[in-house]
Amino acid sequence: MLEHSEIFTRLSSLKTRLQWLTYFQRFFDFILFYFGGVSFFGGNPIMLFGTPFTKGEGLLLTLMVAAITFSITALKRDPRRVGRILITILDGQLSEKEIMIIRQFQKYAR
């Protein structure tokens, strides 16, 4: 059985990992919408960050960024599951700091 402090150390590291993955996912979601919008509504050749591409290349880049976004979503699955298991293991009275860590984890584990 894990000690109380060890559970919170692991939960805190899982929260940090989920936080960084969420930031990366938001960045790649923005890039996905940008590439998609420019690819579908831009002329031929399209300009992505100042580089000319054909529509086919632009759509291919959009699909590649979509694959990255889906991969990040898959990477977030395991820390969510492990964190939720750790939270269910907890028992007894929790301090304010511990409650805050749990709330922050739940915020990023959505």
mmCIF file with all atom_site columns, C-alpha atoms in Angstrom:
data_model
loop_
_atom_site.group_PDB
_atom_site.id
_atom_site.type_symbol
_atom_site.label_atom_id
_atom_site.label_alt_id
_atom_site.label_comp_id
_atom_site.label_asym_id
_atom_site.label_entity_id
_atom_site.label_seq_id
_atom_site.pdbx_PDB_ins_code
_atom_site.Cartn_x
_atom_site.Cartn_y
_atom_site.Cartn_z
_atom_site.occupancy
_atom_site.B_iso_or_equiv
_atom_site.pdbx_formal_charge
_atom_site.auth_seq_id
_atom_site.auth_comp_id
_atom_site.auth_asym_id
_atom_site.auth_atom_id
_atom_site.pdbx_PDB_model_num
ATOM 1   C CA . MET A 1 1   ? 0.000   0.000  0.000   1.00 0.00 ? 1   MET A CA 1
ATOM 2   C CA . LEU A 1 2   ? 1.260   3.455  -0.834  1.00 0.00 ? 2   LEU A CA 1
ATOM 3   C CA . GLU A 1 3   ? 1.882   6.016  1.864   1.00 0.00 ? 3   GLU A CA 1
ATOM 4   C CA . HIS A 1 4   ? -0.242  9.134  1.968   1.00 0.00 ? 4   HIS A CA 1
ATOM 5   C CA . SER A 1 5   ? 2.654   11.448 1.015   1.00 0.00 ? 5   SER A CA 1
ATOM 6   C CA . GLU A 1 6   ? 3.751   9.146  -1.814  1.00 0.00 ? 6   GLU A CA 1
ATOM 7   C CA . ILE A 1 7   ? 0.253   9.201  -3.301  1.00 0.00 ? 7   ILE A CA 1
ATOM 8   C CA . PHE A 1 8   ? 0.293   13.005 -3.380  1.00 0.00 ? 8   PHE A CA 1
ATOM 9   C CA . THR A 1 9   ? 3.796   13.109 -4.836  1.00 0.00 ? 9   THR A CA 1
ATOM 10  C CA . ARG A 1 10  ? 2.671   10.857 -7.686  1.00 0.00 ? 10  ARG A CA 1
ATOM 11  C CA . LEU A 1 11  ? -0.601  12.741 -8.087  1.00 0.00 ? 11  LEU A CA 1
ATOM 12  C CA . SER A 1 12  ? 1.277   16.025 -8.291  1.00 0.00 ? 12  SER A CA 1
ATOM 13  C CA . SER A 1 13  ? 3.627   14.684 -10.978 1.00 0.00 ? 13  SER A CA 1
ATOM 14  C CA . LEU A 1 14  ? 0.655   13.309 -12.935 1.00 0.00 ? 14  LEU A CA 1
ATOM 15  C CA . LYS A 1 15  ? -1.005  16.729 -12.688 1.00 0.00 ? 15  LYS A CA 1
ATOM 16  C CA . THR A 1 16  ? 2.117   18.397 -14.076 1.00 0.00 ? 16  THR A CA 1
ATOM 17  C CA . ARG A 1 17  ? 2.311   15.883 -16.925 1.00 0.00 ? 17  ARG A CA 1
ATOM 18  C CA . LEU A 1 18  ? -1.354  16.412 -17.791 1.00 0.00 ? 18  LEU A CA 1
ATOM 19  C CA . GLN A 1 19  ? -0.879  20.173 -17.587 1.00 0.00 ? 19  GLN A CA 1
ATOM 20  C CA . TRP A 1 20  ? 1.960   20.111 -20.143 1.00 0.00 ? 20  TRP A CA 1
ATOM 21  C CA . LEU A 1 21  ? 0.085   17.712 -22.422 1.00 0.00 ? 21  LEU A CA 1
ATOM 22  C CA . THR A 1 22  ? -2.942  20.031 -22.271 1.00 0.00 ? 22  THR A CA 1
ATOM 23  C CA . TYR A 1 23  ? -0.786  23.009 -23.282 1.00 0.00 ? 23  TYR A CA 1
ATOM 24  C CA . PHE A 1 24  ? 0.721   21.049 -26.186 1.00 0.00 ? 24  PHE A CA 1
ATOM 25  C CA . GLN A 1 25  ? -2.707  19.888 -27.276 1.00 0.00 ? 25  GLN A CA 1
ATOM 26  C CA . ARG A 1 26  ? -4.080  23.450 -27.266 1.00 0.00 ? 26  ARG A CA 1
ATOM 27  C CA . PHE A 1 27  ? -1.117  24.592 -29.375 1.00 0.00 ? 27  PHE A CA 1
ATOM 28  C CA . PHE A 1 28  ? -1.583  21.808 -31.919 1.00 0.00 ? 28  PHE A CA 1
ATOM 29  C CA . ASP A 1 29  ? -5.358  22.365 -31.966 1.00 0.00 ? 29  ASP A CA 1
ATOM 30  C CA . PHE A 1 30  ? -4.717  25.989 -32.902 1.00 0.00 ? 30  PHE A CA 1
ATOM 31  C CA . ILE A 1 31  ? -2.259  24.909 -35.619 1.00 0.00 ? 31  ILE A CA 1
ATOM 32  C CA . LEU A 1 32  ? -4.802  22.346 -36.860 1.00 0.00 ? 32  LEU A CA 1
ATOM 33  C CA . PHE A 1 33  ? -7.548  24.951 -37.227 1.00 0.00 ? 33  PHE A CA 1
ATOM 34  C CA . TYR A 1 34  ? -5.137  27.398 -38.844 1.00 0.00 ? 34  TYR A CA 1
ATOM 35  C CA . PHE A 1 35  ? -3.851  24.844 -41.365 1.00 0.00 ? 35  PHE A CA 1
ATOM 36  C CA . GLY A 1 36  ? -7.379  23.555 -42.020 1.00 0.00 ? 36  GLY A CA 1
ATOM 37  C CA . GLY A 1 37  ? -8.794  27.022 -42.571 1.00 0.00 ? 37  GLY A CA 1
ATOM 38  C CA . VAL A 1 38  ? -5.970  28.118 -44.844 1.00 0.00 ? 38  VAL A CA 1
ATOM 39  C CA . SER A 1 39  ? -6.019  24.812 -46.760 1.00 0.00 ? 39  SER A CA 1
ATOM 40  C CA . PHE A 1 40  ? -9.759  24.836 -47.379 1.00 0.00 ? 40  PHE A CA 1
ATOM 41  C CA . PHE A 1 41  ? -10.318 28.554 -47.933 1.00 0.00 ? 41  PHE A CA 1
ATOM 42  C CA . GLY A 1 42  ? -6.962  29.709 -49.300 1.00 0.00 ? 42  GLY A CA 1
ATOM 43  C CA . GLY A 1 43  ? -6.043  30.086 -52.943 1.00 0.00 ? 43  GLY A CA 1
ATOM 44  C CA . ASN A 1 44  ? -3.528  28.022 -54.855 1.00 0.00 ? 44  ASN A CA 1
ATOM 45  C CA . PRO A 1 45  ? -0.701  28.101 -53.792 1.00 0.00 ? 45  PRO A CA 1
ATOM 46  C CA . ILE A 1 46  ? -1.558  28.533 -50.120 1.00 0.00 ? 46  ILE A CA 1
ATOM 47  C CA . MET A 1 47  ? 0.760   30.249 -47.665 1.00 0.00 ? 47  MET A CA 1
ATOM 48  C CA . LEU A 1 48  ? 1.390   28.570 -44.315 1.00 0.00 ? 48  LEU A CA 1
ATOM 49  C CA . PHE A 1 49  ? 3.654   30.660 -42.086 1.00 0.00 ? 49  PHE A CA 1
ATOM 50  C CA . GLY A 1 50  ? 5.120   32.368 -45.152 1.00 0.00 ? 50  GLY A CA 1
ATOM 51  C CA . THR A 1 51  ? 5.901   29.152 -47.051 1.00 0.00 ? 51  THR A CA 1
ATOM 52  C CA . PRO A 1 52  ? 4.002   28.356 -50.263 1.00 0.00 ? 52  PRO A CA 1
ATOM 53  C CA . PHE A 1 53  ? 2.307   24.942 -50.480 1.00 0.00 ? 53  PHE A CA 1
ATOM 54  C CA . THR A 1 54  ? -0.092  23.348 -52.934 1.00 0.00 ? 54  THR A CA 1
ATOM 55  C CA . LYS A 1 55  ? -3.577  22.515 -51.632 1.00 0.00 ? 55  LYS A CA 1
ATOM 56  C CA . GLY A 1 56  ? -2.677  18.822 -51.483 1.00 0.00 ? 56  GLY A CA 1
ATOM 57  C CA . GLU A 1 57  ? 0.432   19.497 -49.407 1.00 0.00 ? 57  GLU A CA 1
ATOM 58  C CA . GLY A 1 58  ? -1.570  21.798 -47.132 1.00 0.00 ? 58  GLY A CA 1
ATOM 59  C CA . LEU A 1 59  ? -4.203  19.122 -46.563 1.00 0.00 ? 59  LEU A CA 1
ATOM 60  C CA . LEU A 1 60  ? -1.469  16.565 -45.906 1.00 0.00 ? 60  LEU A CA 1
ATOM 61  C CA . LEU A 1 61  ? 0.058   18.867 -43.279 1.00 0.00 ? 61  LEU A CA 1
ATOM 62  C CA . THR A 1 62  ? -3.402  19.298 -41.749 1.00 0.00 ? 62  THR A CA 1
ATOM 63  C CA . LEU A 1 63  ? -3.793  15.512 -41.494 1.00 0.00 ? 63  LEU A CA 1
ATOM 64  C CA . MET A 1 64  ? -0.338  15.193 -39.926 1.00 0.00 ? 64  MET A CA 1
ATOM 65  C CA . VAL A 1 65  ? -1.158  17.819 -37.285 1.00 0.00 ? 65  VAL A CA 1
ATOM 66  C CA . ALA A 1 66  ? -4.488  16.041 -36.645 1.00 0.00 ? 66  ALA A CA 1
ATOM 67  C CA . ALA A 1 67  ? -2.554  12.810 -36.050 1.00 0.00 ? 67  ALA A CA 1
ATOM 68  C CA . ILE A 1 68  ? -0.343  14.623 -33.520 1.00 0.00 ? 68  ILE A CA 1
ATOM 69  C CA . THR A 1 69  ? -3.424  15.994 -31.754 1.00 0.00 ? 69  THR A CA 1
ATOM 70  C CA . PHE A 1 70  ? -4.989  12.537 -31.530 1.00 0.00 ? 70  PHE A CA 1
ATOM 71  C CA . SER A 1 71  ? -1.697  11.115 -30.238 1.00 0.00 ? 71  SER A CA 1
ATOM 72  C CA . ILE A 1 72  ? -1.580  13.693 -27.456 1.00 0.00 ? 72  ILE A CA 1
ATOM 73  C CA . THR A 1 73  ? -5.146  12.752 -26.526 1.00 0.00 ? 73  THR A CA 1
ATOM 74  C CA . ALA A 1 74  ? -4.060  9.113  -26.285 1.00 0.00 ? 74  ALA A CA 1
ATOM 75  C CA . LEU A 1 75  ? -1.044  10.080 -24.154 1.00 0.00 ? 75  LEU A CA 1
ATOM 76  C CA . LYS A 1 76  ? -3.357  11.819 -21.674 1.00 0.00 ? 76  LYS A CA 1
ATOM 77  C CA . ARG A 1 77  ? -5.473  8.698  -21.140 1.00 0.00 ? 77  ARG A CA 1
ATOM 78  C CA . ASP A 1 78  ? -3.111  6.747  -18.860 1.00 0.00 ? 78  ASP A CA 1
ATOM 79  C CA . PRO A 1 79  ? -2.222  9.570  -16.409 1.00 0.00 ? 79  PRO A CA 1
ATOM 80  C CA . ARG A 1 80  ? -5.953  10.309 -16.040 1.00 0.00 ? 80  ARG A CA 1
ATOM 81  C CA . ARG A 1 81  ? -6.709  6.692  -15.221 1.00 0.00 ? 81  ARG A CA 1
ATOM 82  C CA . VAL A 1 82  ? -3.810  6.311  -12.774 1.00 0.00 ? 82  VAL A CA 1
ATOM 83  C CA . GLY A 1 83  ? -4.646  9.600  -11.036 1.00 0.00 ? 83  GLY A CA 1
ATOM 84  C CA . ARG A 1 84  ? -8.265  8.635  -10.568 1.00 0.00 ? 84  ARG A CA 1
ATOM 85  C CA . ILE A 1 85  ? -7.186  5.317  -9.057  1.00 0.00 ? 85  ILE A CA 1
ATOM 86  C CA . LEU A 1 86  ? -4.836  7.137  -6.666  1.00 0.00 ? 86  LEU A CA 1
ATOM 87  C CA . ILE A 1 87  ? -7.647  9.479  -5.606  1.00 0.00 ? 87  ILE A CA 1
ATOM 88  C CA . THR A 1 88  ? -9.914  6.530  -4.809  1.00 0.00 ? 88  THR A CA 1
ATOM 89  C CA . ILE A 1 89  ? -7.160  5.011  -2.630  1.00 0.00 ? 89  ILE A CA 1
ATOM 90  C CA . LEU A 1 90  ? -7.092  8.100  -0.388  1.00 0.00 ? 90  LEU A CA 1
ATOM 91  C CA . ASP A 1 91  ? -8.860  7.917  2.918   1.00 0.00 ? 91  ASP A CA 1
ATOM 92  C CA . GLY A 1 92  ? -9.012  9.992  6.056   1.00 0.00 ? 92  GLY A CA 1
ATOM 93  C CA . GLN A 1 93  ? -8.923  13.742 6.549   1.00 0.00 ? 93  GLN A CA 1
ATOM 94  C CA . LEU A 1 94  ? -7.180  15.725 3.805   1.00 0.00 ? 94  LEU A CA 1
ATOM 95  C CA . SER A 1 95  ? -5.362  19.018 4.280   1.00 0.00 ? 95  SER A CA 1
ATOM 96  C CA . GLU A 1 96  ? -6.147  22.119 2.221   1.00 0.00 ? 96  GLU A CA 1
ATOM 97  C CA . LYS A 1 97  ? -2.993  21.616 0.137   1.00 0.00 ? 97  LYS A CA 1
ATOM 98  C CA . GLU A 1 98  ? -3.968  18.029 -0.649  1.00 0.00 ? 98  GLU A CA 1
ATOM 99  C CA . ILE A 1 99  ? -7.502  19.063 -1.616  1.00 0.00 ? 99  ILE A CA 1
ATOM 100 C CA . MET A 1 100 ? -6.015  21.735 -3.889  1.00 0.00 ? 100 MET A CA 1
ATOM 101 C CA . ILE A 1 101 ? -3.778  19.164 -5.615  1.00 0.00 ? 101 ILE A CA 1
ATOM 102 C CA . ILE A 1 102 ? -6.785  16.897 -6.190  1.00 0.00 ? 102 ILE A CA 1
ATOM 103 C CA . ARG A 1 103 ? -8.841  19.777 -7.631  1.00 0.00 ? 103 ARG A CA 1
ATOM 104 C CA . GLN A 1 104 ? -5.996  20.832 -9.920  1.00 0.00 ? 104 GLN A CA 1
ATOM 105 C CA . PHE A 1 105 ? -5.587  17.250 -11.105 1.00 0.00 ? 105 PHE A CA 1
ATOM 106 C CA . GLN A 1 106 ? -9.307  16.983 -11.813 1.00 0.00 ? 106 GLN A CA 1
ATOM 107 C CA . LYS A 1 107 ? -9.175  20.262 -13.744 1.00 0.00 ? 107 LYS A CA 1
ATOM 108 C CA . TYR A 1 108 ? -6.566  18.856 -16.165 1.00 0.00 ? 108 TYR A CA 1
ATOM 109 C CA . ALA A 1 109 ? -8.016  15.332 -16.188 1.00 0.00 ? 109 ALA A CA 1
ATOM 110 C CA . ARG A 1 110 ? -11.235 16.383 -17.920 1.00 0.00 ? 110 ARG A CA 1
#
